[in-house]
CSV table of C-alpha atoms in Angstrom, one decimal:
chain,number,residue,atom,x,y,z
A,1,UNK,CA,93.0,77.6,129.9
A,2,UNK,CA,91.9,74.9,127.6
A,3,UNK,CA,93.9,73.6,124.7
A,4,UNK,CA,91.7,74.6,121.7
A,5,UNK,CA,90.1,71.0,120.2
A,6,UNK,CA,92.2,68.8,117.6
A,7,UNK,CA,91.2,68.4,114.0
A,8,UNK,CA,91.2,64.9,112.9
A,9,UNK,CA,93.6,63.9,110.2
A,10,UNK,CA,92.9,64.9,106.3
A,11,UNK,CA,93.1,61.5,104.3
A,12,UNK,CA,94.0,62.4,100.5
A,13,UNK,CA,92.6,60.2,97.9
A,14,UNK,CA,95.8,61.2,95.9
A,15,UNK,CA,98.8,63.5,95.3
A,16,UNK,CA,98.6,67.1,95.0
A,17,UNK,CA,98.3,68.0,91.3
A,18,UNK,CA,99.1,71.0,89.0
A,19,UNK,CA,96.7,73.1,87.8
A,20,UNK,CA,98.0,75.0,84.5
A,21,UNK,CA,96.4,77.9,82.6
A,22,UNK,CA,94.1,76.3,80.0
A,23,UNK,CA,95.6,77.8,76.8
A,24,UNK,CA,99.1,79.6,76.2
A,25,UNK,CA,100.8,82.5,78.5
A,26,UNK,CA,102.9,85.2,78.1
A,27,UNK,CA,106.4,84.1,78.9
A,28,UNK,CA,108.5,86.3,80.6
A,29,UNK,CA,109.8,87.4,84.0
A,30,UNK,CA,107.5,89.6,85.7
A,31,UNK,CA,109.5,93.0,88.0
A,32,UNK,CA,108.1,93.4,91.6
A,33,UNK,CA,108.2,96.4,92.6
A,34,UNK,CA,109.9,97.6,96.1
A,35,UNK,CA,106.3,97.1,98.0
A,36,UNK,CA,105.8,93.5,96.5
A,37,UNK,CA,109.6,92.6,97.4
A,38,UNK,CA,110.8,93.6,100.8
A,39,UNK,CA,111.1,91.6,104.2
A,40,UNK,CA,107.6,91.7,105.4
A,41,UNK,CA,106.1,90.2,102.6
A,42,UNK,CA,108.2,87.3,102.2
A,43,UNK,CA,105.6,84.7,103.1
A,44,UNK,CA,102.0,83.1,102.4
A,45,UNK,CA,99.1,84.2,103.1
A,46,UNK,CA,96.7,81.7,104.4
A,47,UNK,CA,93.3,81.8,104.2
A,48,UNK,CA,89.9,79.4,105.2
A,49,UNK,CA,87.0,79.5,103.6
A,50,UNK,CA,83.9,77.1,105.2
A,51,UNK,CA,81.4,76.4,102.5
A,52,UNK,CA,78.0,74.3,103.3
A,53,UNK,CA,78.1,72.5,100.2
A,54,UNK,CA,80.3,72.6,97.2
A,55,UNK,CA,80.6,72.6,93.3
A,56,UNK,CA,82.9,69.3,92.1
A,57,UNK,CA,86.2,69.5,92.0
A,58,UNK,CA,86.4,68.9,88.4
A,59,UNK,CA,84.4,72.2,88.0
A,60,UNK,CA,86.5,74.0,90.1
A,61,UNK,CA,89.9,72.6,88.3
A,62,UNK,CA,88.4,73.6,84.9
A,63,UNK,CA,87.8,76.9,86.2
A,64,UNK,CA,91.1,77.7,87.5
A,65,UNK,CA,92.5,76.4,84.8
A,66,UNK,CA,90.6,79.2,82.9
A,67,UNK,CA,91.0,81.9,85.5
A,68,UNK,CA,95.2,81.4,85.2
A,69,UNK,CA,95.1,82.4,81.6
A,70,UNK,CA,93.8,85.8,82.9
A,71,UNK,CA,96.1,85.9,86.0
A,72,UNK,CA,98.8,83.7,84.5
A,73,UNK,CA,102.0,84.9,86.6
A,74,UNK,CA,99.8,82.7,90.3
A,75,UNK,CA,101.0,79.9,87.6
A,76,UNK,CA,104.6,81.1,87.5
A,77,UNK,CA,107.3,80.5,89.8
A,78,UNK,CA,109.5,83.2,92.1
A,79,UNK,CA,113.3,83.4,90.9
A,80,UNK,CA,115.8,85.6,91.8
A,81,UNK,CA,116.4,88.3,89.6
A,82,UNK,CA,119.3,87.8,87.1
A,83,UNK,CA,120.2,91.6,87.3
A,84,UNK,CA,120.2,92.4,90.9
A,85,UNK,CA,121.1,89.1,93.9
A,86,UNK,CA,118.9,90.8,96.5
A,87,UNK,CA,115.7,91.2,94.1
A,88,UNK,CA,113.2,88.8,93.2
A,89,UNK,CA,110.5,88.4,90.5
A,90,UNK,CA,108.0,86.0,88.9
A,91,UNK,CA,109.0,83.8,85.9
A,92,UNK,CA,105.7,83.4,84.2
A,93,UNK,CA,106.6,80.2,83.2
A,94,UNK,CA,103.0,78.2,83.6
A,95,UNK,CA,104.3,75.6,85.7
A,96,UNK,CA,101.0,75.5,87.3
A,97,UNK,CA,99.3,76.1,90.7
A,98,UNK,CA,99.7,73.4,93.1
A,99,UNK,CA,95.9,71.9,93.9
A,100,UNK,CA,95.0,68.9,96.8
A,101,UNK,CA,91.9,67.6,97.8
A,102,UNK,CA,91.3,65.7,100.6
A,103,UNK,CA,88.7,64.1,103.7
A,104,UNK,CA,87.9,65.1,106.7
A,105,UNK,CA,85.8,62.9,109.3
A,106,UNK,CA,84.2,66.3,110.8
A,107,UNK,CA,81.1,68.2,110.2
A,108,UNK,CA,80.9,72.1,109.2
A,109,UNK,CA,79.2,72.4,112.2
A,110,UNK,CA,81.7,71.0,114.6
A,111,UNK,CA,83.9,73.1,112.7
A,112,UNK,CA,82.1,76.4,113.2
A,113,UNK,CA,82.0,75.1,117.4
A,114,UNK,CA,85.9,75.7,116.4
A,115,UNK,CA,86.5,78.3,114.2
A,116,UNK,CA,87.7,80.8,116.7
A,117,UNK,CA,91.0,78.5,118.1
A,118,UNK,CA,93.0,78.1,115.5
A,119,UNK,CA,95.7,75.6,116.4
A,120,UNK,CA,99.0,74.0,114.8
A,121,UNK,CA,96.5,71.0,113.7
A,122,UNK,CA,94.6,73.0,111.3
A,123,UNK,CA,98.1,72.9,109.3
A,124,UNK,CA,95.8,69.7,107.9
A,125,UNK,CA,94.0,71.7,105.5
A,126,UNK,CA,96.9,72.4,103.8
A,127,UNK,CA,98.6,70.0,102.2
A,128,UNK,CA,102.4,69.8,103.0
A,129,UNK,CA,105.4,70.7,100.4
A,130,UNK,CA,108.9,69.5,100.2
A,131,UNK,CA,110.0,73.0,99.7
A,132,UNK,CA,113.6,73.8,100.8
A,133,UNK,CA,113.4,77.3,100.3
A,134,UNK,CA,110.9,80.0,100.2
A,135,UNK,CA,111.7,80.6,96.7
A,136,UNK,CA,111.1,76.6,95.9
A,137,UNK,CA,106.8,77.1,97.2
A,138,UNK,CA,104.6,77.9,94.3
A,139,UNK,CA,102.9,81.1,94.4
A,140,UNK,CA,99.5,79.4,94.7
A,141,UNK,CA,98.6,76.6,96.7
A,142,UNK,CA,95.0,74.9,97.0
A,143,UNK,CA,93.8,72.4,99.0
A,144,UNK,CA,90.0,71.4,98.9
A,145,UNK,CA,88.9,69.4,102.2
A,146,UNK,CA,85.5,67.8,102.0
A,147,UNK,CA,83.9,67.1,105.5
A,148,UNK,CA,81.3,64.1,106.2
A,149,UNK,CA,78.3,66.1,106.3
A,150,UNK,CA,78.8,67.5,102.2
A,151,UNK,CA,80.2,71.0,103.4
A,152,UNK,CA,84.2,71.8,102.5
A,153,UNK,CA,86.8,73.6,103.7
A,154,UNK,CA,89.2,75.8,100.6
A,155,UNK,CA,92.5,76.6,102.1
A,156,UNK,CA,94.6,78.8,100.0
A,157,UNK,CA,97.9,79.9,100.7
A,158,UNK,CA,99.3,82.8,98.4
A,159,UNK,CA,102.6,84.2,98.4
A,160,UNK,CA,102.1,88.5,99.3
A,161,UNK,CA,104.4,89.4,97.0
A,162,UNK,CA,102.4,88.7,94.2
A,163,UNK,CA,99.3,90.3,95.9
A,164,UNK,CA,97.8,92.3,98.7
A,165,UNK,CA,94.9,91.4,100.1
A,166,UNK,CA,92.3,93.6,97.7
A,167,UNK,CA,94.6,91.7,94.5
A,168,UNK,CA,94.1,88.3,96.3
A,169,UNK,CA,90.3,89.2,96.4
A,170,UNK,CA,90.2,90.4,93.0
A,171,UNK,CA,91.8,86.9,92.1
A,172,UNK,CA,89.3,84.5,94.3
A,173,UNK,CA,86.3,86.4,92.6
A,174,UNK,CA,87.2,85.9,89.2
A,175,UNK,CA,88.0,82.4,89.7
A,176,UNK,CA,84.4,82.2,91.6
A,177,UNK,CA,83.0,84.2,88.8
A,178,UNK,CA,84.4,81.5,86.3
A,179,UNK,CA,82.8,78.4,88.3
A,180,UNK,CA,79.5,80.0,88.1
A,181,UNK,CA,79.9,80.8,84.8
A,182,UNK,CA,81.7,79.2,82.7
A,183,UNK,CA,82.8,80.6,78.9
A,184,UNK,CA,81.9,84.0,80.0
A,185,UNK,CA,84.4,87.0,80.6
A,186,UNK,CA,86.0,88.7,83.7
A,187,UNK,CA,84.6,91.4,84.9
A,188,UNK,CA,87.7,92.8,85.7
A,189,UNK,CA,90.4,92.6,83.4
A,190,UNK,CA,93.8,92.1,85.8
A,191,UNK,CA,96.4,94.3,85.3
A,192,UNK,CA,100.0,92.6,85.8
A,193,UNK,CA,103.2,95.5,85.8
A,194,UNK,CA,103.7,97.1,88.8
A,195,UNK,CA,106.3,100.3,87.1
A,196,UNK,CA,104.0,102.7,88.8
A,197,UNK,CA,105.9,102.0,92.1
A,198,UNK,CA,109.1,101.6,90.5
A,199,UNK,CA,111.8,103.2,92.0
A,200,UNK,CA,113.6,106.6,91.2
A,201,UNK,CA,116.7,106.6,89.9
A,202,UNK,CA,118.8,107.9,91.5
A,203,UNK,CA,116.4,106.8,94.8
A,204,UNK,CA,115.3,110.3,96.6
A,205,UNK,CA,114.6,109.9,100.0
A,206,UNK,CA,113.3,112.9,101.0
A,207,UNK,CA,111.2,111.9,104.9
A,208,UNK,CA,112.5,109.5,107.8
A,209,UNK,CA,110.6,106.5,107.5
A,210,UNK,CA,110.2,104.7,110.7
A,211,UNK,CA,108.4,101.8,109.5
A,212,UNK,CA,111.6,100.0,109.4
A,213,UNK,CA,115.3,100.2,110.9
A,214,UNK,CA,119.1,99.9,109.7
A,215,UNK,CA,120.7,99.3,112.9
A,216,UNK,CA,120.5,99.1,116.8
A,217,UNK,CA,119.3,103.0,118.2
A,218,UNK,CA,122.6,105.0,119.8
A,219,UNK,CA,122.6,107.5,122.1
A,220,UNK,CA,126.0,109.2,122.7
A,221,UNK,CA,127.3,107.0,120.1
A,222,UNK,CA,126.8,104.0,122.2
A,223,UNK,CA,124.2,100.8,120.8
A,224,UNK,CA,121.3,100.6,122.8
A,225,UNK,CA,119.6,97.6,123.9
A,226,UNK,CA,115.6,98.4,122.1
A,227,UNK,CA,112.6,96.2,123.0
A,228,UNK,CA,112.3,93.3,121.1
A,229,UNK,CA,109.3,92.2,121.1
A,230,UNK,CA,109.3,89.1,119.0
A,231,UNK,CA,112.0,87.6,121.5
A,232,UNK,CA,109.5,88.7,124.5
A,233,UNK,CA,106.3,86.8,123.0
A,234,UNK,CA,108.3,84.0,121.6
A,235,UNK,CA,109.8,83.2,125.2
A,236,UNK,CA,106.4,83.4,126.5
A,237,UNK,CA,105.1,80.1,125.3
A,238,UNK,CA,102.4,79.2,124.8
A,239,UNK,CA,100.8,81.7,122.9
A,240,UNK,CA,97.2,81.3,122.6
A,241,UNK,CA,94.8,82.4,119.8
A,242,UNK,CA,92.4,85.1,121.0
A,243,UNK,CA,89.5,86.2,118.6
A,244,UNK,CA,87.2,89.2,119.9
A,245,UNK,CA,84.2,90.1,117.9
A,246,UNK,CA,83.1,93.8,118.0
A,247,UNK,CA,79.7,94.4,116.5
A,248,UNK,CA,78.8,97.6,114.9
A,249,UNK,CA,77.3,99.2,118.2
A,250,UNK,CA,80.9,98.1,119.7
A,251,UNK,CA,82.7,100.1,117.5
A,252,UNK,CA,80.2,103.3,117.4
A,253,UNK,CA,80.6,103.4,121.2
A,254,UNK,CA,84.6,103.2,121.1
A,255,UNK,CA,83.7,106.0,118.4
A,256,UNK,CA,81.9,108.6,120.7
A,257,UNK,CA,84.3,108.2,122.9
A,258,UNK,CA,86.5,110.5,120.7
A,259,UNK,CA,83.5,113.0,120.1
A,260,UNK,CA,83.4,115.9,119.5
A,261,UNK,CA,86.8,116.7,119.5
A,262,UNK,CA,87.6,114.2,117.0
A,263,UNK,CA,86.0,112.7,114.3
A,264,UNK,CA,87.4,109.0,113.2
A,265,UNK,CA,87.0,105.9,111.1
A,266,UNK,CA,85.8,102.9,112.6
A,267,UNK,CA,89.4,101.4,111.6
A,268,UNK,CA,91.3,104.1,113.1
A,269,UNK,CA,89.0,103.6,116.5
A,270,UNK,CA,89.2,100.0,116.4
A,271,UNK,CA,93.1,99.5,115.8
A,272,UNK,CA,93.4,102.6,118.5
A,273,UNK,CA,92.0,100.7,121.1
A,274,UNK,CA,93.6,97.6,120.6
A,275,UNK,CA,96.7,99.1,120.1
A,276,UNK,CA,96.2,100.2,123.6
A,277,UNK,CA,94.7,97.3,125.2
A,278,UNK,CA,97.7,95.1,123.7
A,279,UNK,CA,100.0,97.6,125.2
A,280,UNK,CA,99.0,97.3,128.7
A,281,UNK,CA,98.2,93.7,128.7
A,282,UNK,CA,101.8,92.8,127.9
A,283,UNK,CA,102.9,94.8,130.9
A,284,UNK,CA,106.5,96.4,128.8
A,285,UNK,CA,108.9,98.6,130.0
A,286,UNK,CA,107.4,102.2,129.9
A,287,UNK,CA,109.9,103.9,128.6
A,288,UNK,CA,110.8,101.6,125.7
A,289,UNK,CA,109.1,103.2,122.4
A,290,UNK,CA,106.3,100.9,120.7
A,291,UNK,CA,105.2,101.4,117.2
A,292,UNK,CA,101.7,100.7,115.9
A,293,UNK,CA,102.6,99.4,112.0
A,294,UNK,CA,99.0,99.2,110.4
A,295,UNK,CA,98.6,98.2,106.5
A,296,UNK,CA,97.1,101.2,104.7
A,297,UNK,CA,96.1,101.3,100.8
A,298,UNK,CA,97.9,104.2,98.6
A,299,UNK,CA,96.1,103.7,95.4
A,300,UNK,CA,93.8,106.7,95.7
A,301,UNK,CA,97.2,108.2,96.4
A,302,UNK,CA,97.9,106.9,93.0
A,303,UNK,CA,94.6,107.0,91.8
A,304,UNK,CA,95.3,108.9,88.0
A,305,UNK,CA,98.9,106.2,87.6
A,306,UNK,CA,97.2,103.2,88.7
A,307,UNK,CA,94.7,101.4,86.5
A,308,UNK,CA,91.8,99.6,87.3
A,309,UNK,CA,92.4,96.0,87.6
A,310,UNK,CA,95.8,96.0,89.6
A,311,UNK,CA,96.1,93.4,92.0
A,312,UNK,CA,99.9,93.8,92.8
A,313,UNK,CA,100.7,95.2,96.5
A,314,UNK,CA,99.2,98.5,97.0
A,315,UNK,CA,99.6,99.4,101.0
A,316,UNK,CA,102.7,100.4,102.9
A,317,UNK,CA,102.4,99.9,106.6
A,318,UNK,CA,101.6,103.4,108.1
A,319,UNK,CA,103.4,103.8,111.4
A,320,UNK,CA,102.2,105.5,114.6
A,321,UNK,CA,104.7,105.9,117.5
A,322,UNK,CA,105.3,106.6,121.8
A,323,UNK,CA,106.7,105.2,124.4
A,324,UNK,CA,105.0,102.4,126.1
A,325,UNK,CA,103.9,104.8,128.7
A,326,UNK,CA,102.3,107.2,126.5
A,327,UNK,CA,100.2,105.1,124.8
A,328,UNK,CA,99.0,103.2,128.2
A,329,UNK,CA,98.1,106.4,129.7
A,330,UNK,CA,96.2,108.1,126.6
A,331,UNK,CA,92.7,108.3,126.3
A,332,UNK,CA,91.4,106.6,122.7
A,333,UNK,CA,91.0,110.3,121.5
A,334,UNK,CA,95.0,110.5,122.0
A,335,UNK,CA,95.8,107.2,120.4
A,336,UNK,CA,93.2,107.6,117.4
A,337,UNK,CA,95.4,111.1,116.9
A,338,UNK,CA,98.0,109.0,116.5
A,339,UNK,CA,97.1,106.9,114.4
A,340,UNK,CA,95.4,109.7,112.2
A,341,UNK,CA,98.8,111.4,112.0
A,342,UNK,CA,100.4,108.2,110.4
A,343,UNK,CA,97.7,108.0,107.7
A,344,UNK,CA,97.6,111.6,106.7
A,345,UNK,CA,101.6,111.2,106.1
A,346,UNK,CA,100.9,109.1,103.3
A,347,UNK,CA,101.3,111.0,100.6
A,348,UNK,CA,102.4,110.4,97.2
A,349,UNK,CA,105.5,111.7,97.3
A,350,UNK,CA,106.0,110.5,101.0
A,351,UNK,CA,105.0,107.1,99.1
A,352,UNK,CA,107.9,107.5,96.6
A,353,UNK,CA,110.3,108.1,99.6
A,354,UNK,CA,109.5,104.5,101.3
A,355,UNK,CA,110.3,103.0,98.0
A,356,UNK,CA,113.5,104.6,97.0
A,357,UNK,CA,114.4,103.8,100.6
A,358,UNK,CA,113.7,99.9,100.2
A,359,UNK,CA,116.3,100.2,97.6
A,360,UNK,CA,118.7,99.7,100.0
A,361,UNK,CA,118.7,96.1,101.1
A,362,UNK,CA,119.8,96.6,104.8
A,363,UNK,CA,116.9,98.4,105.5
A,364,UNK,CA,113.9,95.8,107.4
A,365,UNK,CA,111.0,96.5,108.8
A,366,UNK,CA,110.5,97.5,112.6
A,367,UNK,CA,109.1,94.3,113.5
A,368,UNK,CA,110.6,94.2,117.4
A,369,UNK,CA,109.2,97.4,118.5
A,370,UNK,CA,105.9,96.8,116.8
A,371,UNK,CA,102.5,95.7,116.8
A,372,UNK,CA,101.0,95.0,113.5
A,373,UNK,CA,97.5,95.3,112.7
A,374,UNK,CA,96.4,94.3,108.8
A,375,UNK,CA,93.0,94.8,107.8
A,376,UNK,CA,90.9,92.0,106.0
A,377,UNK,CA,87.6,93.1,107.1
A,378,UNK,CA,86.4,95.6,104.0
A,379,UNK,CA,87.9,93.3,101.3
A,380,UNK,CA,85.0,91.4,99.9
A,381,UNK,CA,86.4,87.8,100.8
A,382,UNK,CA,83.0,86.9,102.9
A,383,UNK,CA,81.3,87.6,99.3
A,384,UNK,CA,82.6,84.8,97.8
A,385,UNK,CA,80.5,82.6,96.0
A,386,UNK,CA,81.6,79.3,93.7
A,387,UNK,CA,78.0,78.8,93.4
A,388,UNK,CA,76.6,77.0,95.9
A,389,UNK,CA,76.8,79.9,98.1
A,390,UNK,CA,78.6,82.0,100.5
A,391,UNK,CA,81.3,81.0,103.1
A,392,UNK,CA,79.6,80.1,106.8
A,393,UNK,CA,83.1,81.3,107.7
A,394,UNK,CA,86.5,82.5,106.6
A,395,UNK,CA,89.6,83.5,108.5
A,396,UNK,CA,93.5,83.0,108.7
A,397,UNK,CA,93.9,78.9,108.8
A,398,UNK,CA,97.1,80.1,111.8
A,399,UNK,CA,96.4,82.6,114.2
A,400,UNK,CA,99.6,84.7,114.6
A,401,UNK,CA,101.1,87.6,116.7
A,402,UNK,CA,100.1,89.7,114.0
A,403,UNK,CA,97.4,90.8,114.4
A,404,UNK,CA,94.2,90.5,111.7
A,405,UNK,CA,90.8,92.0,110.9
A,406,UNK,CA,88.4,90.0,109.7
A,407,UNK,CA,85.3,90.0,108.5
A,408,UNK,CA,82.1,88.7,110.5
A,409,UNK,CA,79.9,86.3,108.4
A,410,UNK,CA,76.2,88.3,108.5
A,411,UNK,CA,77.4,91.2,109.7
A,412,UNK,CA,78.9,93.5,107.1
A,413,UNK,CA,79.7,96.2,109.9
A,414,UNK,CA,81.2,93.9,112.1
A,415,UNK,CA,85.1,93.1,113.1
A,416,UNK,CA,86.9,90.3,114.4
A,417,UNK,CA,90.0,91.0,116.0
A,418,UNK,CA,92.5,88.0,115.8
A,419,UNK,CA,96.0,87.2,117.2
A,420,UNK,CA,98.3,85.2,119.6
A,421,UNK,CA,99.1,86.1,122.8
A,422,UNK,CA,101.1,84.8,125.9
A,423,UNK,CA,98.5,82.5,127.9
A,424,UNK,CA,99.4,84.6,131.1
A,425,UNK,CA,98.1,87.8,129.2
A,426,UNK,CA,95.0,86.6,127.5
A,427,UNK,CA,92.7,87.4,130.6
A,428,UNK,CA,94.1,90.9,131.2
A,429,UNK,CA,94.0,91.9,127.0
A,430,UNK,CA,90.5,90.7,127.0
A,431,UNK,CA,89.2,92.4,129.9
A,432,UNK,CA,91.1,95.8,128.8
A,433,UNK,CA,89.4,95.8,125.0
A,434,UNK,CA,85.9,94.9,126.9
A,435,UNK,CA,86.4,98.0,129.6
A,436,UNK,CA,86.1,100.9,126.8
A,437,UNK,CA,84.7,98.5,124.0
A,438,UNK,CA,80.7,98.3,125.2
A,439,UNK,CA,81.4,95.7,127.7
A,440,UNK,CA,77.5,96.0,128.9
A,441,UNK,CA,76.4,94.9,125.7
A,442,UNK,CA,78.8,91.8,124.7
A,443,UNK,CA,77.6,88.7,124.6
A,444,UNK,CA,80.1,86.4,126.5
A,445,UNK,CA,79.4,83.0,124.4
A,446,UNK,CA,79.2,84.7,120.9
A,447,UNK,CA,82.4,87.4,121.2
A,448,UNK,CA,84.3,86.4,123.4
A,449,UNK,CA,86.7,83.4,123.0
């Protein structure tokens, strides 16, 4: 298999800057709630955005400055908390967000030949921090590449525990909605304090919750050895970026094939079969249990506590369960049951549970007996407009073993399914999501890469 192509090196004109909120801020340390601070979330997100031609960078600074009054904790820094070691939160301090812009000797067009192998050289279109420690990166980072032919690349790399993804959209649109229009108001006022997911005191956990894990699994009061399978894809190098586009036929085909015994979502059909296809591709023991962990909004769950405007976290990862067998051997109606089952668990005070439970600290999430699925595809970023348009692209700037849904620029119904595999598994994943997905109607160049 072919190493995915090189992106030539970003030449900056000058440092990265900061980029403070244009008039004064509230000053004060901003509480995270338990699903903005627990082990999952303790990184970036990073997103791409490929425009064909863009407003100045002046314009864009001047907006951002404007759009951080509004949303002034992205300007603040993450601290520990001075009342409990193990909790962080934000000091809205208006330090500033951290903003680069650079050169790139390519065209948009090359880069769309591209776009669906991500590699460790696209790490270019962000600039590079001498950050220790996870708590030393800002919450914001921005870096602005322009390419030869007049289009640019905005990277932007946010830290989750400020937002999920329908906050970080919220955020990216009101700073689009201040470039095109400068002096005017948000349309959305943001709303900062996340005490509606505050914690009980004392916690009540009243349901198991096996999203996440204390200790190793006994039987007879002996550990047990469980699958880990971040130690089985890490020793698999390399992994290699996959990226499957299912069109809106795809998906109404993987649909019927649950009809009429069950009706479905196209989310709950599409992370069902892949679920699947991942499962048998990797070849695991069959008896080892696998969990499906698939991010899942509870804010109509919270719909008459939560007001309009909040851009803190607002999923939990649902979790669906079976041993590697099971879920190899089930039809997509069996999976999609599944998957169903984890969703309609997801109540409010099932909600409540998961967060008194993330009071205690020892608790992390099931990452080595999981596959993660988080969707991006329904969250407006492929809207975006500065001004001079919307995005010819946008995506993750790393593929990862986590797996992503993404949108499809032009095609509001359909899904690209992104993630990292082991090289000597790509051809069999592939040929598994193609077998039940509407193989006879893929087309080989566009989807499948």
């Amino acid at each position: 298999m072919c190493s995915s192509p090189q992106l030539p090196d970003c030449v900056y004109s000058d440092k990265p800057i900061l980029v403070k909120p244009c008039s004064s801020t509230p000053n004060h340390s901003l509480y995270l709630s338990n699903l903005d601070d627990y082990d999952f979330l303790r990184f970036s997100v990073k997103l791409i955005f490929l425009f064909n031609k863009s407003v100045t960078t002046d314009r864009l600074k001047a907006s951002l400055s404007r759009v951080l009054v509004d949303y002034y904790p992205f300007a603040g820094r993450l601290k520990v908390s001075p009342e409990n070691d193990d909790k962080f939160v934000v000091d809205c301090n208006g330090e500033g967000v951290v903003f680069a812009e650079g050169y790139m000797d390519l065209t948009a067009q090359q880069f769309i030949q591209i776009f669906d192998k991500p590699n460790k050289s696209w790490w270019k279109l962000l600039c590079k921090l001498d950050a220790p420690t996870f708590l030393d990166i800002p919450p914001l980072v921005i870096q602005v590449t322009n390419l030869r032919c007049g289009a640019v690349i905005l990277c932007i790399a946010v830290h989750h525990f400020l937002s999920d993804g329908m906050g970080t959209s919220q955020f990216m649109h009101a700073w689009a909605h201040l470039t095109r229009n400068p002096g005017m108001d948000l349309p959305i006022t943001p709303v900062h304090f996340r005490h509606v997911f505050k914690s009980r005191n004392p916690p009540q956990v009243t349901f198991s919750h096996p999203t996440f894990t204390k200790s190793e699994p006994k039987k007879d009061g002996i550990p047990q050895k469980a699958l880990n399978i971040l130690q089985y894809l890490r020793s698999q190098a390399p992994l290699i970026s996959v990226s499957l586009t299912f069109t809106a036929g795809h998906i109404l085909h993987l649909k019927k094939q649950c009809e009429p015994l069950l009706k479905c979502t196209s989310f709950e059909a599409l992370a069902s079969h892949t679920w699947r296809c991942w499962v048998k591709a990797l070849d695991l023991p069959p008896l080892a249990t696998i969990k499906l962990l698939f991010s899942a909004s509870v804010r109509k769950a919270f719909d008459s506590e939560l007001p309009h405007g909040y851009y803190g976290n607002g999923f939990v990862l649902a979790c669906a369960e079976a041993t590697v067998k099971d879920v190899a051997d089930a039809n997509l109606h069996g999976t999609v049951k599944m998957v169903q089952n984890a969703k309609s668990s997801l109540t409010e005070e099932y909600v409540r549970s998961m967060i008194d439970y993330l009071e205690d600290k020892t608790v992390k999430t099931d990452l080595c007996s999981s596959f993660v699925i988080t969707q991006v595809s329904k969250l407006g970023f492929e809207e975006l407009d500065f001004g001079e348009g919307k995005p010819l692209q946008m995506g993750p700037l790393v593929s990862s073993i986590y797996c992503m849904f993404l949108p499809v620029i032009g095609d509001r119904d359909a899904v690209r399914v992104v993630l990292s595999m082991p090289e000597s598994t790509v051809s069999n994943f592939k040929n598994y999501m193609m077998e039940h997905g509407g193989h006879n109607t893929y087309d080989e160049n566009k989807n499948i890469n």
